[in-house]
PDB file of C-alpha atoms in Angstrom:
ATOM      1  CA  UNK A   1      87.720 109.929 105.384  1.00  0.00           C
ATOM      2  CA  UNK A   2      91.655 109.509 106.778  1.00  0.00           C
ATOM      3  CA  UNK A   3      91.273 111.409 109.439  1.00  0.00           C
ATOM      4  CA  UNK A   4      92.591 111.615 113.315  1.00  0.00           C
ATOM      5  CA  UNK A   5      91.643 115.374 113.982  1.00  0.00           C
ATOM      6  CA  UNK A   6      88.315 114.940 114.459  1.00  0.00           C
ATOM      7  CA  UNK A   7      87.221 117.059 111.604  1.00  0.00           C
ATOM      8  CA  UNK A   8      84.795 113.452 110.218  1.00  0.00           C
ATOM      9  CA  UNK A   9      81.341 113.854 111.678  1.00  0.00           C
ATOM     10  CA  UNK A  10      79.697 110.369 111.711  1.00  0.00           C
ATOM     11  CA  UNK A  11      76.147 109.111 110.914  1.00  0.00           C
ATOM     12  CA  UNK A  12      74.229 107.058 113.389  1.00  0.00           C
ATOM     13  CA  UNK A  13      74.561 104.148 110.731  1.00  0.00           C
ATOM     14  CA  UNK A  14      78.196 104.664 110.637  1.00  0.00           C
ATOM     15  CA  UNK A  15      77.834 104.708 114.919  1.00  0.00           C
ATOM     16  CA  UNK A  16      75.694 101.423 115.273  1.00  0.00           C
ATOM     17  CA  UNK A  17      77.822 100.274 113.010  1.00  0.00           C
ATOM     18  CA  UNK A  18      80.835 100.392 115.505  1.00  0.00           C
ATOM     19  CA  UNK A  19      78.697  99.090 118.209  1.00  0.00           C
ATOM     20  CA  UNK A  20      78.142  95.730 116.032  1.00  0.00           C
ATOM     21  CA  UNK A  21      81.600  95.506 114.920  1.00  0.00           C
ATOM     22  CA  UNK A  22      83.793  92.301 115.281  1.00  0.00           C
ATOM     23  CA  UNK A  23      86.733  93.611 117.120  1.00  0.00           C
ATOM     24  CA  UNK A  24      88.850  90.406 117.454  1.00  0.00           C
ATOM     25  CA  UNK A  25      91.537  91.977 114.996  1.00  0.00           C
ATOM     26  CA  UNK A  26      92.701  88.302 113.268  1.00  0.00           C
ATOM     27  CA  UNK A  27      89.456  87.316 110.576  1.00  0.00           C
ATOM     28  CA  UNK A  28      87.491  89.937 112.467  1.00  0.00           C
ATOM     29  CA  UNK A  29      83.830  90.099 109.742  1.00  0.00           C
ATOM     30  CA  UNK A  30      83.870  93.779 110.173  1.00  0.00           C
ATOM     31  CA  UNK A  31      87.250  93.580 108.388  1.00  0.00           C
ATOM     32  CA  UNK A  32      85.950  92.088 105.172  1.00  0.00           C
ATOM     33  CA  UNK A  33      83.080  94.169 105.348  1.00  0.00           C
ATOM     34  CA  UNK A  34      85.027  97.368 105.501  1.00  0.00           C
ATOM     35  CA  UNK A  35      87.887  95.369 102.266  1.00  0.00           C
ATOM     36  CA  UNK A  36      84.868  95.237 100.553  1.00  0.00           C
ATOM     37  CA  UNK A  37      83.064  98.408 100.324  1.00  0.00           C
ATOM     38  CA  UNK A  38      86.552  99.774 100.009  1.00  0.00           C
ATOM     39  CA  UNK A  39      87.321  97.673  97.105  1.00  0.00           C
ATOM     40  CA  UNK A  40      83.924  98.549  95.963  1.00  0.00           C
ATOM     41  CA  UNK A  41      84.146 102.511  96.233  1.00  0.00           C
ATOM     42  CA  UNK A  42      87.424 103.127  94.803  1.00  0.00           C
ATOM     43  CA  UNK A  43      88.606  99.766  92.394  1.00  0.00           C
ATOM     44  CA  UNK A  44      91.557  98.799  94.032  1.00  0.00           C
ATOM     45  CA  UNK A  45      92.465  95.688  94.671  1.00  0.00           C
ATOM     46  CA  UNK A  46      94.561  95.730  98.020  1.00  0.00           C
ATOM     47  CA  UNK A  47      93.322  97.421 101.403  1.00  0.00           C
ATOM     48  CA  UNK A  48      95.693  98.306 104.253  1.00  0.00           C
ATOM     49  CA  UNK A  49      93.904  99.340 107.056  1.00  0.00           C
ATOM     50  CA  UNK A  50      95.516 101.584 109.228  1.00  0.00           C
ATOM     51  CA  UNK A  51      95.005 103.090 112.810  1.00  0.00           C
ATOM     52  CA  UNK A  52      95.882 106.326 112.357  1.00  0.00           C
ATOM     53  CA  UNK A  53      97.080 108.879 109.565  1.00  0.00           C
ATOM     54  CA  UNK A  54     100.988 108.920 110.818  1.00  0.00           C
ATOM     55  CA  UNK A  55     101.005 105.324 110.450  1.00  0.00           C
ATOM     56  CA  UNK A  56      98.725 105.711 106.652  1.00  0.00           C
ATOM     57  CA  UNK A  57     101.343 108.232 105.318  1.00  0.00           C
ATOM     58  CA  UNK A  58     104.312 105.904 106.551  1.00  0.00           C
ATOM     59  CA  UNK A  59     103.245 102.838 104.803  1.00  0.00           C
ATOM     60  CA  UNK A  60     102.284 105.349 101.730  1.00  0.00           C
ATOM     61  CA  UNK A  61     105.397 107.389 101.739  1.00  0.00           C
ATOM     62  CA  UNK A  62     107.242 104.062 102.840  1.00  0.00           C
ATOM     63  CA  UNK A  63     106.566 103.202  99.392  1.00  0.00           C
ATOM     64  CA  UNK A  64     106.656 106.323  97.156  1.00  0.00           C
ATOM     65  CA  UNK A  65     109.696 108.262  98.100  1.00  0.00           C
ATOM     66  CA  UNK A  66     112.957 107.824  97.422  1.00  0.00           C
ATOM     67  CA  UNK A  67     115.489 110.438  98.983  1.00  0.00           C
ATOM     68  CA  UNK A  68     115.729 113.815  97.452  1.00  0.00           C
ATOM     69  CA  UNK A  69     111.304 113.520  95.533  1.00  0.00           C
ATOM     70  CA  UNK A  70     109.507 116.543  96.109  1.00  0.00           C
ATOM     71  CA  UNK A  71     105.952 116.212  97.619  1.00  0.00           C
ATOM     72  CA  UNK A  72     103.808 119.442  96.845  1.00  0.00           C
ATOM     73  CA  UNK A  73     101.025 120.044  99.578  1.00  0.00           C
ATOM     74  CA  UNK A  74      99.477 123.697 100.003  1.00  0.00           C
ATOM     75  CA  UNK A  75     100.504 123.604 103.915  1.00  0.00           C
ATOM     76  CA  UNK A  76     101.647 119.925 105.490  1.00  0.00           C
ATOM     77  CA  UNK A  77     100.248 119.254 108.680  1.00  0.00           C
ATOM     78  CA  UNK A  78     103.597 118.737 110.926  1.00  0.00           C
ATOM     79  CA  UNK A  79     103.297 115.097 111.088  1.00  0.00           C
ATOM     80  CA  UNK A  80     102.813 115.305 107.234  1.00  0.00           C
ATOM     81  CA  UNK A  81     105.982 116.715 107.420  1.00  0.00           C
ATOM     82  CA  UNK A  82     108.042 114.721 109.438  1.00  0.00           C
ATOM     83  CA  UNK A  83     107.052 111.593 107.341  1.00  0.00           C
ATOM     84  CA  UNK A  84     107.972 112.828 104.054  1.00  0.00           C
ATOM     85  CA  UNK A  85     111.552 114.247 105.868  1.00  0.00           C
ATOM     86  CA  UNK A  86     112.083 111.181 107.594  1.00  0.00           C
ATOM     87  CA  UNK A  87     112.259 109.777 104.056  1.00  0.00           C
ATOM     88  CA  UNK A  88     114.749 112.574 103.206  1.00  0.00           C
ATOM     89  CA  UNK A  89     112.595 114.155 100.370  1.00  0.00           C
ATOM     90  CA  UNK A  90     110.903 117.540 100.413  1.00  0.00           C
ATOM     91  CA  UNK A  91     108.003 118.962 102.044  1.00  0.00           C
ATOM     92  CA  UNK A  92     107.415 121.854 100.119  1.00  0.00           C
ATOM     93  CA  UNK A  93     104.450 123.859 101.123  1.00  0.00           C
ATOM     94  CA  UNK A  94     103.161 126.053  98.565  1.00  0.00           C
ATOM     95  CA  UNK A  95      99.390 127.849  99.725  1.00  0.00           C
ATOM     96  CA  UNK A  96      98.625 130.826  98.195  1.00  0.00           C
ATOM     97  CA  UNK A  97      99.697 134.280  98.850  1.00  0.00           C
ATOM     98  CA  UNK A  98      96.880 135.421 100.984  1.00  0.00           C
ATOM     99  CA  UNK A  99      98.061 132.074 102.721  1.00  0.00           C
ATOM    100  CA  UNK A 100     100.714 133.572 104.160  1.00  0.00           C
ATOM    101  CA  UNK A 101      99.708 136.428 105.390  1.00  0.00           C
ATOM    102  CA  UNK A 102      97.817 136.082 108.575  1.00  0.00           C
ATOM    103  CA  UNK A 103      96.583 139.515 108.982  1.00  0.00           C
ATOM    104  CA  UNK A 104      94.778 139.135 105.784  1.00  0.00           C
ATOM    105  CA  UNK A 105      90.997 138.693 105.931  1.00  0.00           C
ATOM    106  CA  UNK A 106      90.366 135.872 102.696  1.00  0.00           C
ATOM    107  CA  UNK A 107      87.929 132.993 102.203  1.00  0.00           C
ATOM    108  CA  UNK A 108      89.635 130.563 101.792  1.00  0.00           C
ATOM    109  CA  UNK A 109      93.317 130.597 102.545  1.00  0.00           C
ATOM    110  CA  UNK A 110      94.275 126.805 102.139  1.00  0.00           C
ATOM    111  CA  UNK A 111      94.250 126.760  98.286  1.00  0.00           C
ATOM    112  CA  UNK A 112      97.499 125.622  96.540  1.00  0.00           C
ATOM    113  CA  UNK A 113      99.590 128.116  94.221  1.00  0.00           C
ATOM    114  CA  UNK A 114      98.468 125.970  91.034  1.00  0.00           C
ATOM    115  CA  UNK A 115     101.318 128.198  88.916  1.00  0.00           C
ATOM    116  CA  UNK A 116     103.926 126.814  92.248  1.00  0.00           C
ATOM    117  CA  UNK A 117     102.610 123.758  91.536  1.00  0.00           C
ATOM    118  CA  UNK A 118     103.134 123.604  88.044  1.00  0.00           C
ATOM    119  CA  UNK A 119     106.430 124.793  88.800  1.00  0.00           C
ATOM    120  CA  UNK A 120     107.479 122.577  90.192  1.00  0.00           C
ATOM    121  CA  UNK A 121     105.955 119.733  88.295  1.00  0.00           C
ATOM    122  CA  UNK A 122     108.092 121.362  85.474  1.00  0.00           C
ATOM    123  CA  UNK A 123     111.377 121.780  87.116  1.00  0.00           C
ATOM    124  CA  UNK A 124     111.538 118.269  88.647  1.00  0.00           C
ATOM    125  CA  UNK A 125     109.588 115.859  86.336  1.00  0.00           C
ATOM    126  CA  UNK A 126     110.961 112.560  87.497  1.00  0.00           C
ATOM    127  CA  UNK A 127     111.133 113.817  91.624  1.00  0.00           C
ATOM    128  CA  UNK A 128     107.544 114.731  91.903  1.00  0.00           C
ATOM    129  CA  UNK A 129     105.875 111.404  92.965  1.00  0.00           C
ATOM    130  CA  UNK A 130     102.381 112.568  94.495  1.00  0.00           C
ATOM    131  CA  UNK A 131     101.278 115.776  94.969  1.00  0.00           C
ATOM    132  CA  UNK A 132      99.037 116.002  98.186  1.00  0.00           C
ATOM    133  CA  UNK A 133      96.398 118.546  99.141  1.00  0.00           C
ATOM    134  CA  UNK A 134      95.706 119.117 103.103  1.00  0.00           C
ATOM    135  CA  UNK A 135      91.995 119.640 103.237  1.00  0.00           C
ATOM    136  CA  UNK A 136      91.681 120.229 107.254  1.00  0.00           C
ATOM    137  CA  UNK A 137      94.322 123.302 106.542  1.00  0.00           C
ATOM    138  CA  UNK A 138      93.323 125.937 109.217  1.00  0.00           C
ATOM    139  CA  UNK A 139      94.485 128.818 107.563  1.00  0.00           C
TER     140      UNK A 139
END
């Protein structure tokens, strides 16, 4: 869970882990436990912890985006948009049509318009290095 928006509830085991954690930064044993767990879950070799989502995005976009690239999303969070546009890429919002109608009642307006996503991928096959979805979309 990558969030700084307060949407992730923590279990009692997670809270107790924070109380027992070694926060000495360099060489902290808690980092190695974290790294081992992330590697086990994801199978990824490299783990780069960050203090907030926007910092993680800056690292991600700095290594994946080029000027003119397009990043489709249901609706970009404001700091996500800023990080994409800082790289001179396009933050493309493609929510479902119901998501663009504030007065309409709909079960979930945060879905991505898959026809628009397909169009973006077809029209710009070499300019879409990644696709995002904002799970905490509050539409």
